[in-house]
Amino acid sequence: MTIKMTALRFRWAWTTLFAIAVFAVLAILDRELRARSGFGTLDLQSARTAKEVQTITTAWMLRGGAAGAGFNLGFDYLFMPLYGFAFYYSGLILRARFAPRPGIVRRIWSLAAAVPLAGAVLDAGENALEASMLFGRPTDIIAAYAYAVSSAKWLCIFFGLVLLLGAIVTLFIKRKAESEPA
């Protein structure tokens, strides 16, 4: 399946803008949750043991942050496909720029573009593990799995940010063939 560059850039721009908007809402809500209870949902992502998870959830229960934490975890599911596809489209833009013809380099760029999508899937798994600890009984094993999945997710997100910055740079740099008159 091929997609025209104008359609690709349109999808990239809109998913990126919506991802930024949803991220801003999540950041504000998490900051408010942290101010109210002492812990945000980002703190839950760094919890490595059941005791740390229990400390965070107890603080949320005692200080009225449980509903906010649950909303943040649910709202994050809206953010996942937005940032995943924004970064994916960034990778496709870079692939079109640096590997316009079929071959091994183009395949490598295609795989690189898919890394942020894997990060969004890992994010969904992380949230599911965290929700299981919030609604059930946290264990050290589940907390360790959630932390490991979270770490892998952050690696994919960092890679996606690099792709996004590369795609932004391509907006300002023209190819040699485009800049020279025919």
Backbone as ProteinMPNN parsed JSONL, in Angstrom:
{"seq_chain_A": "MTIKMTALRFRWAWTTLFAIAVFAVLAILDRELRARSGFGTLDLQSARTAKEVQTITTAWMLRGGAAGAGFNLGFDYLFMPLYGFAFYYSGLILRARFAPRPGIVRRIWSLAAAVPLAGAVLDAGENALEASMLFGRPTDIIAAYAYAVSSAKWLCIFFGLVLLLGAIVTLFIKRKAESEPA", "coords_chain_A": {"N_chain_A": [[0.84, -1.173, 0.0], [0.568, 2.168, -0.852], [1.03, 5.55, 0.085], [0.311, 8.884, -0.553], [2.628, 11.592, -0.324], [1.599, 14.07, 0.533], [-0.785, 13.328, 1.819], [0.3, 11.727, 3.822], [1.852, 13.585, 5.283], [-0.248, 15.212, 6.143], [-1.718, 13.462, 7.838], [0.311, 12.961, 9.679], [0.731, 15.553, 10.75], [-1.774, 16.103, 11.979], [-2.115, 13.937, 13.816], [0.099, 14.37, 15.405], [-0.417, 16.955, 16.465], [-2.826, 16.457, 17.885], [-1.861, 14.53, 19.679], [-0.058, 16.066, 21.168], [-1.867, 17.832, 22.364], [-3.482, 16.084, 23.921], [-1.483, 15.021, 25.535], [-0.782, 17.341, 26.95], [-3.113, 17.754, 28.471], [-3.079, 15.38, 30.0], [-0.672, 15.796, 31.417], [-1.3, 18.058, 32.958], [-3.436, 17.053, 34.516], [-2.079, 14.994, 35.863], [-0.217, 16.459, 37.287], [-1.93, 17.859, 39.01], [-2.998, 15.692, 40.434], [-0.71, 14.766, 41.704], [-0.124, 17.02, 43.281], [-2.313, 16.987, 44.99], [-2.206, 14.455, 46.261], [0.427, 13.691, 46.596], [1.536, 11.836, 44.959], [1.778, 10.978, 41.519], [0.478, 9.545, 38.455], [2.706, 8.979, 36.969], [4.53, 8.348, 38.939], [3.629, 5.86, 39.686], [4.429, 4.355, 37.529], [7.115, 4.061, 37.978], [7.264, 2.433, 40.142], [8.6, -0.366, 41.704], [8.081, -2.433, 43.405], [5.556, -4.258, 45.27], [5.04, -2.999, 47.668], [5.732, -0.313, 47.189], [3.76, 0.295, 45.293], [1.477, -0.049, 46.888], [1.89, 2.011, 48.725], [1.578, 4.26, 47.108], [-1.074, 3.916, 46.14], [-2.477, 3.94, 48.556], [-2.017, 6.555, 49.392], [-3.416, 7.879, 47.382], [-6.028, 6.989, 47.932], [-6.485, 8.006, 50.525], [-6.274, 10.735, 50.199], [-8.085, 11.54, 48.318], [-7.508, 11.01, 45.604], [-7.93, 8.794, 44.048], [-9.95, 8.471, 42.079], [-9.095, 10.349, 40.198], [-6.617, 9.249, 39.492], [-7.443, 6.856, 38.325], [-8.894, 7.916, 36.178], [-6.815, 9.186, 34.77], [-5.257, 6.956, 34.007], [-7.08, 5.692, 32.324], [-7.565, 7.706, 30.413], [-5.122, 7.816, 29.261], [-5.176, 5.792, 27.424], [-6.297, 6.964, 25.199], [-4.261, 8.622, 24.429], [-2.211, 6.868, 23.652], [-2.552, 5.619, 20.929], [-2.41, 7.973, 19.489], [0.171, 9.18, 19.954], [1.679, 7.003, 19.143], [1.044, 6.66, 16.384], [1.704, 9.214, 15.443], [4.483, 9.25, 15.794], [5.074, 7.03, 14.221], [4.268, 7.877, 11.65], [6.149, 9.888, 11.421], [8.457, 8.365, 11.138], [7.869, 7.182, 8.67], [7.948, 9.403, 7.016], [10.647, 10.057, 7.211], [11.665, 7.718, 6.091], [10.759, 7.957, 3.446], [12.267, 10.099, 2.733], [15.003, 9.317, 3.053], [15.215, 6.771, 2.007], [14.038, 6.281, -0.685], [13.679, 4.313, -2.613], [12.916, 0.801, -3.148], [14.48, -1.673, -1.071], [17.064, -2.887, 1.182], [17.704, -0.822, 2.967], [15.402, 0.686, 2.978], [13.654, -1.163, 4.139], [14.75, -1.324, 6.677], [14.247, 1.285, 7.603], [11.465, 1.105, 7.611], [11.042, -0.775, 9.649], [12.15, 0.69, 11.749], [10.326, 2.773, 11.894], [8.157, 1.438, 12.934], [8.76, 0.965, 15.584], [7.812, 2.929, 17.555], [5.076, 2.261, 17.507], [5.119, -0.229, 18.682], [5.877, 0.65, 21.173], [3.542, 1.981, 21.991], [1.826, -0.196, 22.236], [3.134, -1.552, 24.286], [2.743, 0.361, 26.269], [-0.021, 0.143, 26.63], [-0.124, -2.427, 27.702], [1.341, -1.988, 30.036], [-0.376, -0.186, 31.398], [-2.538, -1.903, 31.784], [-1.424, -3.809, 33.519], [-0.883, -2.116, 35.69], [-3.489, -1.323, 36.345], [-4.521, -3.783, 37.123], [-3.143, -4.107, 39.48], [-4.13, -1.959, 40.93], [-6.865, -2.509, 41.181], [-6.868, -5.025, 42.161], [-4.846, -7.133, 44.134], [-1.678, -5.934, 44.666], [1.398, -7.423, 43.633], [4.853, -8.303, 44.06], [5.883, -9.449, 41.75], [4.111, -8.706, 39.664], [4.433, -5.947, 39.857], [7.13, -5.74, 39.175], [7.063, -6.685, 36.528], [5.418, -4.69, 35.396], [7.074, -2.477, 35.742], [9.26, -3.222, 34.123], [8.031, -3.366, 31.594], [7.241, -0.731, 31.386], [9.741, 0.547, 31.285], [10.717, -0.412, 28.818], [8.785, 0.696, 27.166], [9.315, 3.448, 27.484], [11.783, 3.604, 26.229], [11.052, 3.086, 23.574], [9.405, 5.308, 23.153], [11.257, 7.402, 23.406], [12.826, 6.849, 21.162], [10.872, 7.295, 19.227], [10.522, 10.047, 19.576], [12.928, 10.968, 18.572], [12.571, 10.24, 15.892], [10.409, 11.946, 15.319], [11.596, 14.493, 15.63], [13.436, 14.311, 13.545], [11.67, 14.19, 11.355], [10.525, 16.71, 11.528], [12.765, 18.284, 10.963], [13.121, 17.585, 8.278], [11.174, 19.071, 7.098], [12.28, 21.542, 6.731], [14.557, 21.246, 5.274], [15.44, 20.951, 2.021], [15.59, 18.549, -0.603], [18.383, 17.982, -2.748], [17.761, 17.629, -5.45], [15.256, 18.785, -5.516], [15.744, 21.472, -4.994], [17.317, 22.437, -7.06], [17.026, 23.984, -10.238], [15.314, 22.57, -13.071]], "CA_chain_A": [[0.0, 0.0, 0.0], [1.316, 3.41, -0.902], [0.312, 6.742, 0.517], [0.945, 10.078, -1.111], [3.342, 12.367, 0.69], [0.73, 15.103, 1.109], [-1.679, 12.662, 2.766], [1.124, 11.306, 4.947], [2.159, 14.776, 6.096], [-1.503, 15.638, 6.765], [-1.956, 12.554, 8.964], [1.376, 13.205, 10.651], [0.486, 16.825, 11.427], [-2.941, 16.025, 12.859], [-1.879, 13.043, 14.956], [1.068, 15.024, 16.28], [-1.099, 18.031, 17.195], [-3.742, 15.862, 18.867], [-1.052, 13.89, 20.717], [0.444, 17.137, 22.034], [-2.995, 18.34, 23.149], [-3.845, 15.082, 24.922], [-0.367, 14.99, 26.481], [-0.894, 18.509, 27.826], [-4.191, 17.474, 29.43], [-2.574, 14.365, 30.936], [0.342, 16.404, 32.278], [-1.993, 18.92, 33.919], [-4.16, 16.189, 35.441], [-1.116, 14.289, 36.703], [0.343, 17.449, 38.212], [-2.942, 18.091, 40.035], [-3.048, 14.484, 41.25], [0.505, 14.779, 42.533], [-0.258, 18.086, 44.272], [-3.343, 16.589, 45.948], [-1.916, 13.232, 47.016], [1.861, 13.448, 46.747], [1.96, 10.897, 43.924], [1.083, 11.02, 40.24], [0.504, 8.265, 37.749], [4.093, 8.721, 36.569], [5.19, 7.672, 40.065], [3.225, 4.457, 39.642], [5.236, 3.696, 36.495], [8.461, 3.783, 38.485], [7.166, 1.539, 41.297], [9.203, -1.669, 41.395], [7.631, -3.448, 44.353], [4.168, -4.153, 45.715], [5.002, -2.022, 48.762], [5.7, 1.014, 46.574], [2.431, 0.451, 44.698], [0.537, 0.133, 47.994], [2.102, 3.352, 49.273], [0.978, 5.215, 46.17], [-2.53, 3.771, 46.121], [-2.979, 4.387, 49.859], [-2.024, 8.025, 49.36], [-4.524, 8.289, 46.517], [-7.288, 6.719, 48.635], [-6.635, 8.873, 51.687], [-6.295, 12.158, 49.83], [-9.073, 11.776, 47.269], [-6.936, 11.004, 44.265], [-8.139, 7.511, 43.378], [-10.735, 8.674, 40.854], [-8.219, 11.052, 39.255], [-5.621, 8.298, 38.996], [-8.142, 5.964, 37.4], [-9.189, 8.666, 34.952], [-5.551, 9.371, 34.041], [-4.884, 5.69, 33.367], [-8.008, 5.469, 31.215], [-7.353, 8.737, 29.395], [-3.859, 7.474, 28.607], [-5.479, 4.929, 26.278], [-6.517, 7.858, 24.057], [-2.952, 9.155, 24.066], [-1.343, 5.832, 23.076], [-2.53, 5.544, 19.459], [-2.025, 9.27, 18.909], [1.63, 9.33, 19.876], [2.221, 5.888, 18.366], [0.952, 6.935, 14.949], [2.465, 10.429, 15.134], [5.883, 8.837, 15.645], [5.137, 6.118, 13.075], [4.251, 8.7, 10.447], [7.457, 10.551, 11.367], [9.38, 7.393, 10.561], [7.575, 7.02, 7.241], [8.449, 10.612, 6.342], [12.101, 9.887, 7.107], [11.906, 6.635, 5.132], [10.575, 8.516, 2.103], [13.366, 11.037, 2.482], [16.322, 8.698, 3.002], [15.189, 5.487, 1.294], [12.875, 6.371, -1.577], [13.554, 3.137, -3.467], [12.902, -0.468, -2.414], [15.772, -2.26, -0.735], [17.292, -3.198, 2.585], [17.661, 0.411, 3.764], [13.978, 1.035, 3.125], [13.087, -2.103, 5.112], [15.239, -0.908, 7.999], [13.455, 2.462, 7.97], [10.111, 0.639, 7.918], [11.101, -1.356, 10.995], [12.377, 1.778, 12.702], [9.069, 3.515, 12.029], [7.221, 0.637, 13.724], [9.165, 0.909, 16.998], [6.874, 3.645, 18.425], [3.818, 1.515, 17.618], [5.383, -1.232, 19.716], [5.846, 1.379, 22.439], [2.146, 2.22, 22.367], [1.298, -1.486, 22.692], [3.725, -1.763, 25.607], [2.058, 1.286, 27.165], [-1.32, -0.464, 26.946], [0.166, -3.532, 28.621], [1.739, -1.4, 31.322], [-1.583, 0.315, 32.058], [-3.326, -3.056, 32.208], [-0.775, -4.344, 34.716], [-1.106, -1.168, 36.784], [-4.906, -1.41, 36.726], [-4.707, -5.033, 37.868], [-2.642, -3.879, 40.846], [-5.0, -1.004, 41.611], [-8.164, -3.11, 41.476], [-6.637, -6.291, 42.847], [-3.795, -7.068, 45.148], [-0.367, -5.846, 43.999], [2.461, -8.352, 44.021], [6.173, -7.882, 43.588], [6.082, -9.938, 40.38], [3.366, -7.837, 38.745], [5.091, -4.635, 39.891], [8.382, -5.852, 38.411], [6.678, -6.745, 35.117], [4.941, -3.364, 34.99], [8.248, -1.601, 35.65], [10.042, -3.622, 32.943], [7.276, -2.956, 30.402], [7.324, 0.731, 31.357], [11.086, 0.914, 30.825], [10.779, -0.676, 27.373], [7.916, 1.697, 26.534], [10.017, 4.739, 27.452], [12.819, 3.503, 25.201], [10.366, 3.245, 22.287], [8.948, 6.698, 23.058], [12.444, 8.217, 23.124], [13.144, 6.601, 19.755], [9.843, 8.006, 18.463], [10.812, 11.484, 19.618], [14.022, 11.185, 17.609], [11.949, 10.212, 14.566], [9.618, 13.165, 15.175], [12.519, 15.605, 15.381], [13.946, 14.133, 12.183], [10.619, 14.566, 10.403], [10.411, 18.174, 11.579], [13.922, 18.822, 10.246], [12.927, 17.413, 6.836], [10.307, 20.145, 6.59], [13.084, 22.734, 6.467], [15.686, 20.915, 4.41], [14.986, 20.431, 0.727], [16.517, 17.649, -1.296], [19.184, 18.641, -3.774], [17.021, 17.58, -6.708], [14.107, 19.706, -5.411], [16.187, 22.845, -4.929], [17.952, 22.837, -8.313], [16.078, 24.089, -11.369], [15.452, 21.489, -14.058]], "C_chain_A": [[0.885, 1.237, 0.0], [0.404, 4.556, -0.479], [1.056, 7.944, -0.051], [1.547, 10.899, 0.013], [2.461, 13.444, 1.311], [-0.234, 14.499, 2.123], [-0.917, 12.213, 4.008], [1.44, 12.486, 5.863], [0.905, 15.302, 6.804], [-1.806, 14.769, 7.989], [-0.943, 12.787, 10.071], [1.097, 14.474, 11.443], [-0.678, 16.712, 12.414], [-2.718, 15.093, 14.038], [-0.886, 13.657, 15.925], [0.399, 16.123, 17.099], [-2.056, 17.479, 18.246], [-2.973, 15.177, 19.99], [-0.503, 14.929, 21.685], [-0.67, 17.657, 22.924], [-3.387, 17.354, 24.254], [-2.741, 14.958, 25.97], [-0.446, 16.162, 27.452], [-1.979, 18.299, 28.883], [-3.72, 16.451, 30.461], [-1.555, 14.956, 31.906], [-0.299, 17.286, 33.343], [-2.724, 18.074, 34.962], [-3.212, 15.453, 36.381], [-0.473, 15.237, 37.709], [-0.632, 17.743, 39.349], [-3.061, 16.894, 40.975], [-1.862, 14.436, 42.201], [0.418, 15.847, 43.619], [-1.249, 17.688, 45.372], [-2.888, 15.444, 46.842], [-0.431, 12.978, 47.274], [2.425, 12.497, 45.702], [1.131, 11.102, 42.669], [1.132, 9.65, 39.589], [1.898, 7.954, 37.208], [4.865, 8.027, 37.682], [4.85, 6.188, 40.087], [4.053, 3.691, 38.614], [6.627, 3.347, 36.985], [8.448, 2.887, 39.717], [7.667, 0.152, 40.91], [8.704, -2.79, 42.297], [6.169, -3.219, 44.71], [4.044, -3.116, 46.823], [4.951, -0.595, 48.217], [4.332, 1.293, 45.955], [1.4, 0.704, 45.79], [0.678, 1.515, 48.621], [1.421, 4.401, 48.4], [-0.542, 5.12, 46.207], [-3.156, 4.19, 47.444], [-3.042, 5.905, 49.906], [-3.17, 8.536, 48.5], [-5.858, 8.098, 47.227], [-7.515, 7.722, 49.769], [-6.805, 10.349, 51.326], [-7.204, 12.448, 48.645], [-8.534, 11.8, 45.857], [-7.205, 9.741, 43.47], [-8.9, 7.673, 42.064], [-9.89, 9.376, 39.788], [-7.172, 10.127, 38.663], [-6.262, 7.341, 38.002], [-8.472, 6.653, 36.09], [-7.924, 8.85, 34.123], [-5.138, 8.093, 33.316], [-5.799, 5.387, 32.187], [-7.794, 6.446, 30.073], [-6.067, 8.483, 28.624], [-4.092, 6.572, 27.402], [-5.831, 5.748, 25.024], [-5.179, 8.37, 23.527], [-2.097, 8.14, 23.302], [-1.385, 5.764, 21.549], [-2.116, 6.862, 18.824], [-0.518, 9.416, 18.826], [2.247, 8.206, 19.065], [2.197, 6.176, 16.877], [1.659, 8.227, 14.56], [3.939, 10.084, 14.915], [6.06, 7.905, 14.45], [5.159, 6.905, 11.766], [5.56, 9.484, 10.301], [8.488, 9.626, 10.732], [9.143, 7.173, 9.08], [8.055, 8.229, 6.435], [9.966, 10.512, 6.167], [12.458, 8.78, 6.115], [11.786, 7.155, 3.697], [11.732, 9.431, 1.739], [14.697, 10.314, 2.224], [16.371, 7.342, 2.294], [13.993, 5.463, 0.35], [12.655, 5.127, -2.442], [13.565, 1.854, -2.625], [14.319, -1.0, -2.187], [15.892, -2.459, 0.763], [17.21, -1.949, 3.467], [16.214, 0.842, 3.997], [13.303, 0.112, 4.144], [13.507, -1.733, 6.531], [14.463, 0.315, 8.483], [12.017, 2.077, 8.313], [10.051, 0.022, 9.309], [11.304, -0.28, 12.055], [11.102, 2.572, 12.94], [8.083, 2.769, 12.91], [7.563, 0.573, 15.209], [8.208, 1.694, 17.902], [5.507, 2.968, 18.549], [3.961, 0.403, 18.658], [5.367, -0.571, 21.096], [4.434, 1.66, 22.915], [1.492, 0.931, 22.861], [1.857, -1.817, 24.08], [3.057, -0.866, 26.647], [0.697, 0.729, 27.572], [-1.138, -1.629, 27.925], [0.543, -3.036, 30.001], [0.512, -0.905, 32.086], [-2.465, -0.834, 32.553], [-2.735, -3.688, 33.468], [-0.996, -3.427, 35.919], [-2.548, -1.217, 37.268], [-5.163, -2.693, 37.516], [-4.196, -4.886, 39.301], [-3.544, -2.927, 41.619], [-6.313, -1.646, 42.042], [-8.04, -4.445, 42.203], [-5.605, -6.104, 43.94], [-2.44, -7.009, 44.443], [0.604, -6.895, 44.535], [3.779, -7.817, 43.472], [6.409, -8.307, 42.141], [5.362, -9.035, 39.378], [4.006, -6.455, 38.695], [6.381, -4.66, 39.082], [8.093, -5.93, 36.909], [6.241, -5.372, 34.613], [6.108, -2.399, 34.834], [9.075, -1.934, 34.406], [9.347, -3.184, 31.662], [7.335, -1.434, 30.261], [8.681, 1.199, 30.842], [11.231, 0.708, 29.319], [9.941, 0.345, 26.613], [8.643, 3.03, 26.416], [11.144, 4.734, 26.421], [12.209, 3.708, 23.811], [9.891, 4.687, 22.088], [10.124, 7.621, 22.751], [12.849, 8.068, 21.659], [12.148, 7.332, 18.857], [10.061, 9.508, 18.456], [11.947, 11.847, 18.667], [13.47, 11.185, 16.185], [11.143, 11.486, 14.31], [10.514, 14.371, 14.896], [13.114, 15.518, 13.982], [12.931, 14.543, 11.138], [10.43, 16.079, 10.375], [11.559, 18.813, 10.8], [13.73, 18.689, 8.739], [11.991, 18.462, 6.248], [11.115, 21.362, 6.138], [14.265, 22.493, 5.552], [15.151, 20.307, 3.121], [16.043, 19.502, 0.16], [17.219, 18.433, -2.4], [18.4, 18.709, -5.089], [15.834, 18.555, -6.688], [14.555, 21.17, -5.506], [16.835, 23.35, -6.23], [16.919, 22.943, -9.422], [16.357, 23.001, -12.391], [16.083, 21.967, -15.339]], "O_chain_A": [[1.841, 1.328, 0.771], [-0.812, 4.521, -0.663], [2.286, 7.998, -0.025], [1.054, 10.905, 1.141], [2.569, 13.704, 2.509], [-0.476, 15.092, 3.174], [-1.432, 12.31, 5.122], [1.306, 12.384, 7.082], [0.986, 15.784, 7.934], [-2.118, 15.293, 9.058], [-1.291, 12.808, 11.252], [1.212, 14.479, 12.669], [-0.579, 17.173, 13.551], [-3.097, 15.428, 15.16], [-1.014, 13.484, 17.138], [0.625, 16.214, 18.306], [-2.095, 17.975, 19.372], [-3.395, 15.239, 21.145], [-0.483, 14.698, 22.894], [-0.451, 17.9, 24.111], [-3.599, 17.757, 25.398], [-3.026, 14.807, 27.158], [-0.204, 15.995, 28.647], [-1.783, 18.629, 30.052], [-3.935, 16.632, 31.659], [-1.58, 14.642, 33.096], [0.116, 17.262, 34.502], [-2.638, 18.351, 36.158], [-3.507, 15.304, 37.567], [-0.214, 14.856, 38.851], [-0.229, 17.863, 40.506], [-3.208, 17.07, 42.184], [-2.013, 14.098, 43.375], [0.839, 15.613, 44.752], [-1.049, 18.014, 46.542], [-3.151, 15.452, 48.044], [-0.084, 12.129, 48.096], [3.642, 12.362, 45.569], [-0.069, 11.368, 42.742], [1.749, 8.719, 40.107], [2.236, 6.787, 37.009], [5.749, 7.214, 37.415], [5.68, 5.359, 40.461], [4.345, 2.51, 38.805], [7.256, 2.429, 36.459], [9.504, 2.605, 40.284], [7.221, -0.43, 39.922], [8.885, -3.968, 41.986], [5.617, -2.141, 44.486], [3.03, -2.421, 46.902], [4.205, 0.238, 48.732], [3.807, 2.4, 46.077], [0.542, 1.573, 45.642], [-0.32, 2.122, 49.007], [0.77, 5.316, 48.904], [-1.224, 6.141, 46.297], [-4.257, 4.741, 47.455], [-4.013, 6.474, 50.404], [-3.823, 9.518, 48.851], [-6.733, 8.959, 47.133], [-8.626, 8.224, 49.941], [-7.414, 11.112, 52.076], [-7.093, 13.509, 48.03], [-9.044, 12.527, 45.005], [-6.754, 9.623, 42.33], [-8.531, 7.076, 41.052], [-9.965, 9.031, 38.608], [-6.869, 10.206, 37.472], [-5.685, 7.05, 36.955], [-8.349, 6.059, 35.019], [-7.956, 8.687, 32.903], [-4.722, 8.133, 32.158], [-5.343, 4.881, 31.161], [-7.834, 6.064, 28.903], [-5.939, 8.887, 27.468], [-3.3, 6.58, 26.46], [-5.673, 5.258, 23.905], [-4.997, 8.527, 22.319], [-1.342, 8.516, 22.406], [-0.33, 5.846, 20.92], [-1.535, 6.871, 17.739], [0.022, 9.735, 17.767], [3.238, 8.423, 18.368], [3.191, 5.969, 16.18], [2.169, 8.327, 13.444], [4.564, 10.566, 13.97], [7.068, 7.975, 13.747], [5.97, 6.63, 10.882], [6.024, 9.716, 9.185], [9.289, 10.048, 9.898], [10.091, 6.998, 8.313], [8.514, 8.082, 5.302], [10.5, 10.841, 5.108], [13.442, 8.893, 5.384], [12.61, 6.833, 2.841], [12.124, 9.523, 0.576], [15.425, 10.657, 1.293], [17.453, 6.826, 2.015], [13.044, 4.708, 0.563], [11.553, 4.917, -2.949], [14.14, 1.818, -1.538], [15.22, -0.8, -3.002], [14.944, -2.23, 1.515], [16.704, -2.012, 4.588], [15.857, 1.305, 5.081], [12.469, 0.565, 4.928], [12.712, -1.822, 7.467], [14.064, 0.375, 9.646], [11.418, 2.665, 9.213], [9.11, 0.273, 10.062], [10.703, -0.334, 13.128], [10.83, 2.995, 14.064], [7.252, 3.394, 13.569], [6.725, 0.164, 16.013], [7.815, 1.168, 18.944], [4.85, 3.089, 19.582], [3.033, 0.131, 19.419], [4.899, -1.163, 22.068], [4.154, 1.586, 24.112], [0.694, 0.96, 23.798], [1.13, -2.307, 24.945], [2.832, -1.29, 27.781], [0.308, 0.833, 28.735], [-1.918, -1.785, 28.864], [0.118, -3.594, 31.012], [0.372, -1.171, 33.28], [-3.068, -0.741, 33.622], [-3.473, -4.059, 34.381], [-1.262, -3.895, 37.027], [-2.801, -1.158, 38.471], [-5.938, -2.688, 38.472], [-4.755, -5.474, 40.226], [-3.705, -3.071, 42.83], [-6.82, -1.369, 43.129], [-9.006, -4.93, 42.791], [-5.516, -5.053, 44.576], [-2.087, -7.928, 43.704], [0.622, -7.204, 45.727], [3.811, -6.998, 42.554], [7.069, -7.592, 41.387], [5.939, -8.646, 38.362], [4.114, -5.856, 37.625], [6.69, -3.699, 38.378], [8.795, -5.313, 36.108], [6.646, -4.944, 33.533], [6.132, -1.595, 33.903], [9.539, -1.03, 33.712], [9.997, -2.685, 30.743], [7.464, -0.912, 29.154], [8.759, 2.14, 30.053], [11.798, 1.552, 28.624], [10.337, 0.806, 25.543], [8.596, 3.672, 25.367], [11.423, 5.764, 25.807], [12.775, 4.414, 22.975], [9.967, 5.222, 20.982], [10.001, 8.525, 21.925], [13.177, 9.053, 20.998], [12.533, 7.919, 17.846], [9.815, 10.171, 17.448], [11.927, 12.904, 18.035], [13.85, 12.023, 15.367], [11.189, 12.042, 13.213], [10.214, 15.178, 14.016], [13.276, 16.536, 13.31], [13.283, 15.174, 10.142], [10.201, 16.66, 9.314], [11.35, 19.775, 10.061], [14.129, 19.58, 7.989], [12.01, 18.714, 5.043], [10.681, 22.117, 5.267], [14.907, 23.443, 5.103], [14.488, 19.27, 3.14], [17.237, 19.658, 0.417], [16.695, 19.423, -2.91], [18.387, 19.745, -5.754], [15.453, 19.089, -7.73], [13.827, 22.009, -6.036], [16.892, 24.556, -6.466], [16.037, 22.093, -9.537], [17.497, 22.565, -12.557], [16.268, 21.179, -16.267]]}, "name": "protein", "num_of_chains": 1, "seq": "MTIKMTALRFRWAWTTLFAIAVFAVLAILDRELRARSGFGTLDLQSARTAKEVQTITTAWMLRGGAAGAGFNLGFDYLFMPLYGFAFYYSGLILRARFAPRPGIVRRIWSLAAAVPLAGAVLDAGENALEASMLFGRPTDIIAAYAYAVSSAKWLCIFFGLVLLLGAIVTLFIKRKAESEPA"}
